[in-house]
Coordinates of C-alpha atoms in Angstrom, one line a residue:
Chain A
X1 CA 0.0 0.0 0.0
X2 CA 1.3 3.4 -0.9
X3 CA 0.8 6.7 0.8
X4 CA -1.8 8.4 -1.3
X5 CA -2.2 12.1 -0.8
X6 CA -5.9 12.3 -1.7
X7 CA -5.3 14.0 -5.1
X8 CA -6.5 12.3 -8.2
X9 CA -7.5 8.7 -7.8
X10 CA -6.1 6.0 -5.4
X11 CA -3.5 3.7 -7.0
X12 CA -5.8 0.8 -7.0
X13 CA -7.9 2.5 -9.7
X14 CA -5.0 2.5 -12.1
X15 CA -4.6 -1.2 -11.6
X16 CA -8.3 -1.7 -12.4
X17 CA -8.1 0.4 -15.5
X18 CA -5.0 -1.4 -16.7
X19 CA -6.7 -4.7 -16.2
X20 CA -9.8 -3.5 -18.1
X21 CA -7.8 -2.6 -21.3
X22 CA -5.9 -5.6 -22.5
X23 CA -8.4 -8.5 -21.9
X24 CA -11.6 -6.6 -22.8
X25 CA -13.6 -8.4 -20.3
X26 CA -16.7 -6.4 -19.6
X27 CA -18.4 -6.3 -16.2
X28 CA -21.6 -4.7 -15.2
X29 CA -23.8 -4.2 -12.1
X30 CA -26.9 -4.1 -14.2
X31 CA -29.6 -6.8 -13.9
X32 CA -30.8 -8.5 -17.1
X33 CA -33.8 -6.2 -18.0
X34 CA -31.6 -3.2 -17.3
X35 CA -28.8 -4.6 -19.5
X36 CA -31.2 -5.4 -22.3
X37 CA -32.7 -2.0 -22.0
X38 CA -29.4 -0.2 -22.3
X39 CA -28.4 -2.3 -25.3
X40 CA -31.7 -1.5 -27.0
X41 CA -30.6 2.1 -27.4
X42 CA -27.1 1.1 -28.4
X43 CA -25.5 1.7 -25.0
X44 CA -22.9 -1.0 -24.4
X45 CA -21.9 -1.7 -20.7
X46 CA -18.1 -1.3 -20.3
X47 CA -17.6 -2.1 -16.6
X48 CA -18.4 -1.1 -13.1
X49 CA -17.0 2.2 -11.8
X50 CA -16.7 3.5 -8.3
X51 CA -16.1 6.7 -6.4
X52 CA -15.6 6.8 -2.7
X53 CA -14.6 9.4 -0.1
X54 CA -14.3 8.9 3.6
X55 CA -14.5 12.2 5.4
X56 CA -14.4 13.4 9.0
X57 CA -17.0 16.0 9.7
X58 CA -15.6 17.7 12.7
X59 CA -16.9 21.3 12.3
X60 CA -20.6 21.7 11.9
X61 CA -20.5 25.5 12.0
X62 CA -21.7 27.8 14.6
X63 CA -24.8 25.7 15.6
X64 CA -26.6 28.5 17.4
X65 CA -30.2 29.2 16.8
X66 CA -29.8 33.0 16.4
X67 CA -32.1 33.8 19.3
X68 CA -32.1 32.1 22.6
X69 CA -34.8 34.4 24.1
X70 CA -38.0 35.9 22.8
X71 CA -39.4 34.7 19.5
X72 CA -37.7 32.0 17.6
X73 CA -36.9 32.2 14.0
X74 CA -35.7 29.6 11.5
X75 CA -32.1 29.8 10.3
X76 CA -31.2 27.6 7.4
X77 CA -27.8 26.8 6.0
X78 CA -28.8 28.4 2.7
X79 CA -29.6 31.8 4.2
X80 CA -25.9 32.8 4.1
X81 CA -26.3 35.3 6.8
X82 CA -24.0 35.6 9.8
X83 CA -26.5 33.3 11.5
X84 CA -26.5 30.6 8.8
X85 CA -25.7 28.0 11.4
X86 CA -24.9 24.8 9.7
X87 CA -23.5 26.1 6.4
X88 CA -20.0 24.6 6.9
X89 CA -21.5 21.2 7.6
X90 CA -23.7 21.3 4.5
X91 CA -20.8 22.5 2.4
X92 CA -18.8 19.5 3.7
X93 CA -21.6 17.1 2.9
X94 CA -21.9 18.4 -0.6
X95 CA -18.1 18.4 -1.0
X96 CA -18.0 14.7 0.0
X97 CA -20.8 13.7 -2.5
X98 CA -19.1 15.8 -5.2
X99 CA -15.8 14.0 -4.5
X100 CA -17.3 10.6 -4.7
X101 CA -19.1 11.4 -8.0
X102 CA -16.1 13.1 -9.5
X103 CA -14.0 10.0 -8.8
X104 CA -16.6 7.8 -10.4
X105 CA -16.6 10.0 -13.4
X106 CA -12.8 10.0 -13.6
X107 CA -12.9 6.2 -13.8
X108 CA -15.6 6.4 -16.5
X109 CA -13.5 8.9 -18.5
X110 CA -10.5 6.6 -18.3
X111 CA -12.7 3.9 -19.9
X112 CA -13.8 6.4 -22.6
X113 CA -17.4 5.9 -21.4
X114 CA -20.3 8.2 -22.5
X115 CA -22.2 7.7 -19.3
X116 CA -22.7 5.9 -16.0
X117 CA -26.1 4.3 -15.3
X118 CA -27.7 2.7 -12.3
X119 CA -25.6 4.7 -9.9
X120 CA -26.2 3.9 -6.2
X121 CA -25.2 6.9 -4.1
X122 CA -24.9 5.9 -0.4
X123 CA -23.6 7.3 2.8
X124 CA -22.7 5.4 5.9
X125 CA -20.9 5.8 9.2
X126 CA -17.5 4.0 9.3
X127 CA -15.1 4.1 12.2
X128 CA -13.9 7.7 12.6
X129 CA -15.8 9.2 9.7
X130 CA -18.5 8.9 7.1
X131 CA -18.1 7.1 3.8
X132 CA -19.7 8.5 0.7
X133 CA -19.9 5.9 -2.0
X134 CA -21.0 6.1 -5.7
X135 CA -21.2 2.8 -7.5
X136 CA -22.4 2.4 -11.1
X137 CA -22.0 0.8 -14.6
X138 CA -20.1 2.7 -17.3
X139 CA -21.7 2.6 -20.8
X140 CA -20.6 3.6 -24.2
X141 CA -22.6 4.5 -27.3
X142 CA -21.5 3.5 -30.8
X143 CA -20.3 6.9 -31.8
X144 CA -16.9 8.4 -32.2
X145 CA -18.0 11.5 -30.2
X146 CA -16.1 12.1 -27.0
X147 CA -17.8 13.5 -23.9
X148 CA -15.5 15.5 -21.5
X149 CA -18.0 14.8 -18.7
X150 CA -20.0 11.5 -19.2
X151 CA -23.6 11.6 -18.0
X152 CA -24.3 10.1 -14.6
X153 CA -27.6 8.9 -13.4
X154 CA -29.3 6.8 -10.7
X155 CA -31.8 5.6 -13.3
X156 CA -31.2 2.0 -14.5
X157 CA -30.9 0.8 -18.1
X158 CA -34.6 0.5 -19.0
X159 CA -35.4 4.0 -17.6
X160 CA -32.5 5.5 -19.6
X161 CA -33.7 3.7 -22.7
X162 CA -37.3 5.0 -22.3
X163 CA -36.0 8.5 -21.8
X164 CA -33.7 8.4 -24.9
X165 CA -36.6 7.0 -27.0
X166 CA -38.7 10.0 -26.0
X167 CA -35.9 12.5 -26.7
X168 CA -34.5 13.1 -23.2
X169 CA -31.0 12.5 -22.1
X170 CA -30.0 12.0 -18.5
X171 CA -27.3 14.5 -17.7
X172 CA -26.1 14.4 -14.1
X173 CA -27.0 13.4 -10.6
X174 CA -28.0 16.5 -8.7
X175 CA -28.8 17.1 -5.0
X176 CA -29.9 19.8 -2.7
X177 CA -29.1 19.6 1.0
X178 CA -30.2 22.0 3.7
X179 CA -30.0 22.1 7.5
X180 CA -32.0 24.5 9.6
X181 CA -32.3 25.3 13.3
X182 CA -35.0 26.9 15.4
X183 CA -35.3 27.8 19.0
X184 CA -38.4 26.4 20.9
X185 CA -40.0 29.7 22.0
X186 CA -42.9 30.0 24.4
X187 CA -45.5 29.8 21.7
X188 CA -44.0 26.6 20.2
X189 CA -43.9 25.0 23.6
X190 CA -47.5 25.9 24.3
X191 CA -48.8 24.6 20.9
X192 CA -46.9 21.4 21.2
X193 CA -48.4 20.4 24.6
X194 CA -51.8 20.4 26.2
X195 CA -55.1 18.7 25.2
X196 CA -56.3 20.7 22.3
X197 CA -55.6 20.4 18.6
X198 CA -53.1 22.9 17.2
X199 CA -50.7 23.3 14.4
X200 CA -47.2 23.9 15.8
X201 CA -46.3 26.9 13.8
X202 CA -42.7 27.0 14.8
X203 CA -41.9 23.4 13.8
X204 CA -44.0 23.8 10.7
X205 CA -42.0 26.9 9.7
X206 CA -38.8 25.0 10.4
X207 CA -39.6 22.0 8.2
X208 CA -41.2 24.2 5.4
X209 CA -38.1 26.4 5.2
X210 CA -35.6 23.6 5.3
X211 CA -37.5 21.7 2.7
X212 CA -37.9 24.8 0.6
X213 CA -34.2 25.6 0.9
X214 CA -33.2 22.1 -0.1
X215 CA -35.4 22.3 -3.2
X216 CA -34.1 25.7 -4.1
X217 CA -30.5 24.4 -3.9
X218 CA -31.5 21.4 -6.0
X219 CA -33.0 23.7 -8.6
X220 CA -29.8 25.8 -8.6
X221 CA -27.7 22.7 -9.3
X222 CA -30.0 21.6 -12.1
X223 CA -29.7 25.0 -13.7
X224 CA -25.9 24.9 -13.3
X225 CA -25.7 21.7 -15.3
X226 CA -27.5 23.4 -18.2
X227 CA -30.2 20.8 -18.2
X228 CA -33.9 21.3 -18.9
X229 CA -35.4 19.7 -15.9
X230 CA -34.9 17.0 -13.3
X231 CA -36.7 13.9 -12.0
X232 CA -36.4 13.6 -8.2
X233 CA -35.6 10.1 -7.0
X234 CA -35.8 10.6 -3.2
X235 CA -36.4 13.3 -0.6
X236 CA -35.6 12.9 3.1
X237 CA -36.2 14.9 6.2
X238 CA -34.8 14.3 9.7
X239 CA -35.6 16.4 12.7
X240 CA -34.0 16.2 16.1
X241 CA -33.9 18.2 19.3
X242 CA -30.7 19.4 21.0
X243 CA -30.3 21.2 24.3
X244 CA -27.2 23.5 24.3
X245 CA -27.9 24.7 27.8
X246 CA -30.4 23.9 30.6
X247 CA -34.0 24.6 29.6
X248 CA -33.0 25.9 26.2
X249 CA -34.1 23.5 23.5
X250 CA -33.5 23.9 19.8
X251 CA -34.8 21.7 16.9
X252 CA -32.6 20.9 14.0
X253 CA -34.0 19.7 10.6
X254 CA -32.0 18.3 7.7
X255 CA -33.6 17.9 4.3
X256 CA -32.2 16.4 1.1
X257 CA -33.4 16.1 -2.4
X258 CA -31.7 13.8 -4.9
X259 CA -32.4 13.3 -8.6
X260 CA -31.3 13.2 -12.2
X261 CA -31.1 16.3 -14.4
X262 CA -32.5 15.7 -17.9
X263 CA -31.7 17.4 -21.2
X264 CA -34.0 17.5 -24.2
X265 CA -32.2 16.7 -27.4
X266 CA -34.8 16.7 -30.0
X267 CA -37.4 19.3 -30.8
X268 CA -39.7 17.0 -32.6
X269 CA -39.9 13.6 -30.9
X270 CA -40.7 10.5 -32.9
X271 CA -44.4 9.8 -33.0
X272 CA -44.0 6.7 -30.8
X273 CA -47.3 5.8 -29.2
X274 CA -47.5 4.0 -26.0
X275 CA -48.8 0.5 -26.3
X276 CA -51.3 -0.6 -23.7
X277 CA -50.4 -4.1 -22.4
X278 CA -51.8 -6.3 -19.7
X279 CA -49.1 -8.4 -18.1
X280 CA -50.1 -12.0 -17.4
X281 CA -48.9 -12.3 -13.9
X282 CA -50.2 -11.9 -10.4
X283 CA -51.1 -8.4 -9.7
X284 CA -48.6 -6.5 -7.6
X285 CA -49.9 -5.2 -4.3
X286 CA -48.4 -1.8 -4.5
X287 CA -51.4 -0.3 -2.9
X288 CA -51.7 -0.7 0.9
X289 CA -54.3 -3.3 1.8
X290 CA -57.2 -2.3 3.9
X291 CA -56.6 -5.0 6.4
X292 CA -54.6 -4.1 9.4
X293 CA -52.6 -7.0 10.7
X294 CA -53.7 -6.8 14.3
X295 CA -53.5 -10.4 15.2
X296 CA -50.6 -12.8 15.0
X297 CA -51.2 -15.9 12.9
X298 CA -48.6 -18.0 14.7
X299 CA -49.9 -21.3 16.1
X300 CA -50.6 -21.2 19.8
Chain B
X1 CA -20.3 -6.2 -30.4
X2 CA -20.7 -9.5 -32.3
X3 CA -23.5 -10.0 -34.8
X4 CA -25.3 -12.5 -32.6
X5 CA -25.7 -9.8 -29.9
X6 CA -27.4 -7.3 -32.2
X7 CA -30.5 -9.4 -32.8
X8 CA -32.4 -6.6 -30.9
X9 CA -33.3 -3.6 -33.0
X10 CA -30.7 -1.1 -31.9
X11 CA -31.2 2.6 -32.4
X12 CA -27.7 3.9 -32.2
X13 CA -28.6 7.2 -33.7
X14 CA -30.4 8.0 -30.4
X15 CA -27.4 8.0 -28.1
X16 CA -25.3 9.9 -30.7
X17 CA -27.9 12.7 -30.7
X18 CA -28.0 12.6 -26.9
X19 CA -24.2 12.7 -26.6
X20 CA -24.2 15.7 -29.0
X21 CA -26.8 17.5 -26.8
X22 CA -24.9 16.7 -23.6
X23 CA -21.7 18.1 -25.0
X24 CA -23.5 21.4 -25.7
X25 CA -24.9 21.9 -22.3
X26 CA -24.3 25.4 -20.8
X27 CA -25.2 26.5 -17.3
X28 CA -28.5 28.3 -17.0
X29 CA -29.3 28.0 -20.7
X30 CA -32.8 26.6 -20.0
X31 CA -35.6 29.1 -19.6
X32 CA -38.2 26.9 -18.0
X33 CA -36.7 24.4 -15.7
X34 CA -39.0 21.7 -14.3
X35 CA -38.6 19.4 -11.3
X36 CA -40.8 16.4 -10.6
X37 CA -40.7 13.3 -8.4
X38 CA -42.5 11.1 -11.0
X39 CA -40.8 8.0 -12.2
X40 CA -39.4 8.0 -15.7
X41 CA -42.4 6.0 -17.1
X42 CA -44.9 8.3 -15.3
X43 CA -43.1 11.4 -16.5
X44 CA -43.2 10.2 -20.1
X45 CA -46.8 9.2 -19.9
X46 CA -47.9 12.5 -18.3
X47 CA -46.1 14.2 -21.2
X48 CA -47.8 12.0 -23.7
X49 CA -51.1 12.7 -22.2
X50 CA -50.4 16.4 -23.1
X51 CA -49.3 17.8 -19.8
X52 CA -46.0 19.5 -19.0
X53 CA -44.6 19.1 -15.5
X54 CA -43.8 22.5 -13.9
X55 CA -42.4 21.7 -10.6
X56 CA -42.4 19.6 -7.4
X57 CA -44.9 21.1 -5.1
X58 CA -45.1 20.4 -1.4
X59 CA -47.2 21.4 1.6
X60 CA -46.4 20.5 5.2
X61 CA -47.8 21.0 8.6
X62 CA -46.5 19.8 12.0
X63 CA -49.5 19.3 14.1
X64 CA -50.1 18.6 17.7
X65 CA -53.0 16.2 17.9
X66 CA -55.1 16.8 20.9
X67 CA -56.5 14.4 23.4
X68 CA -59.9 12.9 23.8
X69 CA -60.9 10.0 26.0
X70 CA -63.3 7.5 24.7
X71 CA -65.7 6.0 27.2
X72 CA -64.5 2.5 28.0
X73 CA -67.7 0.7 27.1
X74 CA -68.9 2.9 24.3
X75 CA -68.6 2.8 20.5
X76 CA -68.1 6.4 19.5
X77 CA -66.4 8.7 17.1
X78 CA -63.7 10.8 18.8
X79 CA -64.5 14.1 17.2
X80 CA -61.5 16.0 18.5
X81 CA -59.2 13.5 16.8
X82 CA -61.2 13.4 13.6
X83 CA -61.1 17.2 13.4
X84 CA -57.3 17.2 14.0
X85 CA -56.8 14.7 11.1
X86 CA -59.1 16.8 8.8
X87 CA -57.6 20.1 9.8
X88 CA -53.9 19.1 9.5
X89 CA -54.4 17.4 6.1
X90 CA -56.3 20.4 4.9
X91 CA -53.4 22.7 5.9
X92 CA -50.9 20.5 4.0
X93 CA -53.1 20.2 0.9
X94 CA -53.9 23.9 0.8
X95 CA -50.2 24.8 1.0
X96 CA -49.3 22.4 -1.8
X97 CA -52.2 23.9 -3.9
X98 CA -50.9 27.4 -3.2
X99 CA -47.5 26.5 -4.5
X100 CA -49.1 25.0 -7.7
X101 CA -51.2 28.1 -8.1
X102 CA -48.0 30.3 -8.0
X103 CA -46.6 28.2 -10.8
X104 CA -49.7 28.7 -12.8
X105 CA -50.5 25.0 -12.9
X106 CA -53.7 23.4 -14.2
X107 CA -53.4 20.5 -11.7
X108 CA -51.2 18.4 -9.5
X109 CA -50.6 14.7 -10.3
X110 CA -49.1 11.9 -8.4
X111 CA -50.0 13.4 -5.0
X112 CA -48.9 11.5 -1.9
X113 CA -50.5 12.4 1.4
X114 CA -48.5 11.1 4.3
X115 CA -48.6 11.3 8.0
X116 CA -45.5 10.7 10.1
X117 CA -45.6 10.8 13.9
X118 CA -42.4 12.4 15.1
X119 CA -40.1 11.1 17.7
X120 CA -39.2 14.5 19.1
X121 CA -42.5 15.3 20.8
X122 CA -45.6 13.5 22.1
X123 CA -48.6 13.5 19.8
X124 CA -46.7 15.5 17.1
X125 CA -47.2 14.5 13.6
X126 CA -46.0 15.9 10.3
X127 CA -48.7 15.9 7.6
X128 CA -47.1 16.1 4.1
X129 CA -48.7 16.6 0.7
X130 CA -46.3 16.3 -2.2
X131 CA -46.9 16.1 -5.9
X132 CA -46.0 17.4 -9.4
X133 CA -47.7 20.5 -10.7
X134 CA -48.6 20.2 -14.4
X135 CA -49.9 22.4 -17.1
X136 CA -51.7 21.4 -20.3
X137 CA -50.0 21.9 -23.6
X138 CA -51.3 24.7 -25.8
X139 CA -53.0 22.2 -28.1
X140 CA -55.6 21.4 -25.5
X141 CA -55.3 24.1 -23.0
X142 CA -59.1 24.0 -22.5
X143 CA -61.5 21.1 -22.0
X144 CA -64.9 20.8 -23.7
X145 CA -66.4 22.0 -20.5
X146 CA -64.1 24.9 -19.9
X147 CA -60.7 24.7 -18.1
X148 CA -58.8 21.9 -16.5
X149 CA -59.1 23.5 -13.1
X150 CA -61.9 22.4 -10.8
X151 CA -65.2 24.2 -10.0
X152 CA -63.5 26.3 -7.3
X153 CA -61.0 27.6 -9.9
X154 CA -58.2 25.8 -8.2
X155 CA -55.8 23.3 -9.8
X156 CA -57.1 19.8 -9.8
X157 CA -55.4 17.2 -7.6
X158 CA -55.0 13.5 -8.2
X159 CA -53.3 10.8 -6.2
X160 CA -53.3 8.5 -9.2
X161 CA -50.0 7.2 -10.6
X162 CA -48.8 8.6 -14.0
X163 CA -50.0 5.4 -15.6
X164 CA -53.5 5.7 -14.2
X165 CA -53.7 9.3 -15.1
X166 CA -52.8 8.6 -18.7
X167 CA -55.4 5.8 -18.9
X168 CA -58.0 8.0 -17.3
X169 CA -57.5 10.7 -19.9
X170 CA -57.5 8.1 -22.7
X171 CA -60.9 6.9 -21.5
X172 CA -62.3 10.4 -21.6
X173 CA -62.3 11.4 -17.9
X174 CA -60.5 14.2 -16.1
X175 CA -59.6 14.3 -12.5
X176 CA -61.2 17.1 -10.5
X177 CA -59.7 16.6 -7.1
X178 CA -58.7 14.3 -4.3
X179 CA -61.5 13.6 -1.9
X180 CA -61.2 12.2 1.5
X181 CA -63.2 11.3 4.5
X182 CA -61.9 10.5 8.0
X183 CA -63.3 9.2 11.2
X184 CA -61.4 8.4 14.3
X185 CA -63.4 5.8 16.1
X186 CA -63.2 4.3 19.6
X187 CA -64.4 0.7 19.7
X188 CA -65.9 -0.2 23.0
X189 CA -64.1 -2.6 25.3
X190 CA -66.2 -5.6 26.4
X191 CA -67.1 -6.1 30.0
X192 CA -65.9 -9.1 32.0
X193 CA -69.3 -10.8 31.9
X194 CA -69.6 -10.5 28.1
X195 CA -66.1 -11.9 27.7
X196 CA -66.8 -14.8 30.1
X197 CA -70.2 -15.4 28.3
X198 CA -68.4 -16.2 25.0
X199 CA -65.5 -18.2 26.4
X200 CA -65.0 -21.4 24.5
X201 CA -67.5 -20.5 21.8
X202 CA -67.1 -19.4 18.2
X203 CA -69.5 -16.4 18.0
X204 CA -69.7 -13.1 16.2
X205 CA -69.2 -10.1 18.5
X206 CA -72.0 -7.8 17.1
X207 CA -70.8 -4.8 19.1
X208 CA -67.4 -4.9 17.3
X209 CA -68.9 -5.6 13.9
X210 CA -71.3 -2.7 14.3
X211 CA -68.6 -0.3 15.3
X212 CA -66.5 -1.0 12.2
X213 CA -69.5 -0.6 10.0
X214 CA -70.4 2.7 11.6
X215 CA -66.8 4.0 11.4
X216 CA -66.3 3.0 7.7
X217 CA -69.7 4.4 6.8
X218 CA -68.9 7.8 8.3
X219 CA -65.5 7.9 6.5
X220 CA -67.0 6.9 3.1
X221 CA -70.0 9.2 3.3
X222 CA -67.7 12.2 4.1
X223 CA -65.6 11.4 1.1
X224 CA -68.7 11.2 -1.1
X225 CA -69.9 14.5 0.2
X226 CA -66.6 16.1 -0.9
X227 CA -67.0 14.6 -4.4
X228 CA -70.5 16.0 -4.6
X229 CA -69.2 19.5 -3.7
X230 CA -66.7 19.2 -6.6
X231 CA -69.5 18.2 -9.0
X232 CA -67.8 14.9 -9.8
X233 CA -69.4 12.0 -11.6
X234 CA -67.6 9.4 -9.4
X235 CA -64.5 8.6 -7.4
X236 CA -61.8 6.3 -8.7
X237 CA -58.8 4.5 -7.0
X238 CA -60.5 4.6 -3.6
X239 CA -58.5 3.3 -0.7
X240 CA -60.1 2.6 2.6
X241 CA -57.5 2.5 5.2
X242 CA -57.4 1.6 8.9
X243 CA -54.7 3.7 10.4
X244 CA -54.1 2.8 14.1
X245 CA -51.5 5.6 14.5
X246 CA -50.5 5.7 18.2
X247 CA -53.7 5.5 20.0
X248 CA -53.7 2.0 21.2
X249 CA -55.7 -1.0 20.0
X250 CA -59.3 0.3 20.4
X251 CA -58.9 3.7 18.7
X252 CA -58.4 3.7 14.9
X253 CA -58.6 6.2 12.1
X254 CA -60.8 5.1 9.3
X255 CA -59.6 7.0 6.2
X256 CA -61.1 7.0 2.8
X257 CA -59.3 8.7 -0.1
X258 CA -59.8 8.7 -3.8
X259 CA -59.7 10.9 -6.9
X260 CA -63.0 12.4 -8.0
X261 CA -63.4 12.4 -11.8
X262 CA -65.7 14.1 -14.4
X263 CA -66.4 13.0 -17.9
X264 CA -64.8 14.8 -20.9
X265 CA -66.8 13.2 -23.6
X266 CA -69.6 10.7 -24.2
X267 CA -67.8 7.5 -25.1
X268 CA -65.4 6.0 -22.6
X269 CA -63.5 3.3 -24.5
X270 CA -59.8 2.7 -24.8
X271 CA -57.8 0.5 -27.1
X272 CA -57.9 -3.1 -26.1
X273 CA -54.7 -3.9 -24.2
X274 CA -52.3 -6.5 -25.7
X275 CA -51.7 -9.4 -23.5
X276 CA -48.0 -9.9 -22.6
X277 CA -46.2 -12.6 -20.7
X278 CA -43.3 -10.9 -18.9
X279 CA -40.0 -12.6 -18.7
X280 CA -39.4 -11.1 -15.2
X281 CA -41.2 -11.4 -11.9
X282 CA -42.5 -8.8 -9.6
X283 CA -41.7 -5.0 -10.0

């Protein structure tokens, strides 16, 4: 093992690229339908590519709520004021995801790929830090054109094929992340307890603003890629309480939006009509059933 | 690629066009950027149905659900809790609709209405409504009856999937709005004598049966009333859910939700679907 300084790609990648070239063995993380889907639009899987970054997030920013007395107000990481609490933390998160994706793309470029499909973007705690991992399958079209930055998408082969047929190209994985904090003021405490129904306006404001900020950041990133729109693949929201001093409670909310930016590449799409089909298999139960499992069916 | 592999019809001009477009991308070049949480197939079908996604719209409310004690031995609706569920959903839906209105949308498709009880407080729940605001293409900006918006001049809402939405329009119907009815019901506990009386027997417990009938009837009739207010012809995709939330075994929310529809034309036929035998399971 060598001492790698964090620039470029780890030495192991070079070994993989070298192995890929001479024997021409192609690997892929796609399942069969996804593989066939990709091939149906002339995208040939080249091999699996990975990008990984383990980071230590030690400085979350000045995590104050901006007002420890009187009326609370929501401060989000995107507000960029002197109270924008968790901005360094959010910047670090984005930096880590960016690094993982950039390394994945660098491997794909080394393979002369045009895109990476079926990317799984994950994040997990490992000893001493957090690992950000991007794992996907590099594909290449039968064209001599070279792409400086191959497209990257979480969508699998069939989805990419469906998009290309309709004149849309997946461009890049985009995400918006926001963290907000709000002090529990007297009004919030009163609304959140007692026997009567009430909307808790403080918490509502916190989650609305954080969600809004995450969506705004997402939109900014989509616009920055030059794409025409984006399909969101997942949104998350986590809220937790923290007590920086006795009797002083703040709530912190973290929201994320992940998705794929799309670019329209044909002004007049082919007049391909959707064919209605009825698959001959057991119906999937994607709707919740009306029966609540209240009793155990195990034998006495 | 060997010749045996290319038995499939391969359209290699497609990716070449796509690659060309991707190499020409410049930041901020698009004038109307959309976002949507529809799946790829849903997105393409909504486009084919003649609607353009405008943006992901969302409304949220964190609500403190009050407290009401049901009488131990009585079947009854817990009005305080029913009202809470109505009010909080209404707040979330209204906020989502307001976002869509700002975008100038004709409707909102693929709406998900979710409730999540929060860990950080007792009886705190987040009510979320999330969907994709859409606008009809110029070619059919109006319907035979007027606009795509509903009788209240607000964007229509629909919790149908993109596939269902496409099929509905093909069949000559338009969604007018999501309708819902809720009823939080307390089912009576049985007294010790009643319990003893049926020990060792297989019998119906009429008291329980009646309670579930009553509660479902209340939820369904409220949903129907909402559809009548919207001037709908019927409600499709109805789900009747029992949501126990966090109130213990005897208190349950009965929740009916569906999409109210109106006819766009006289005949309601669609092309007969082809039968296919998929080579894969599930999905």
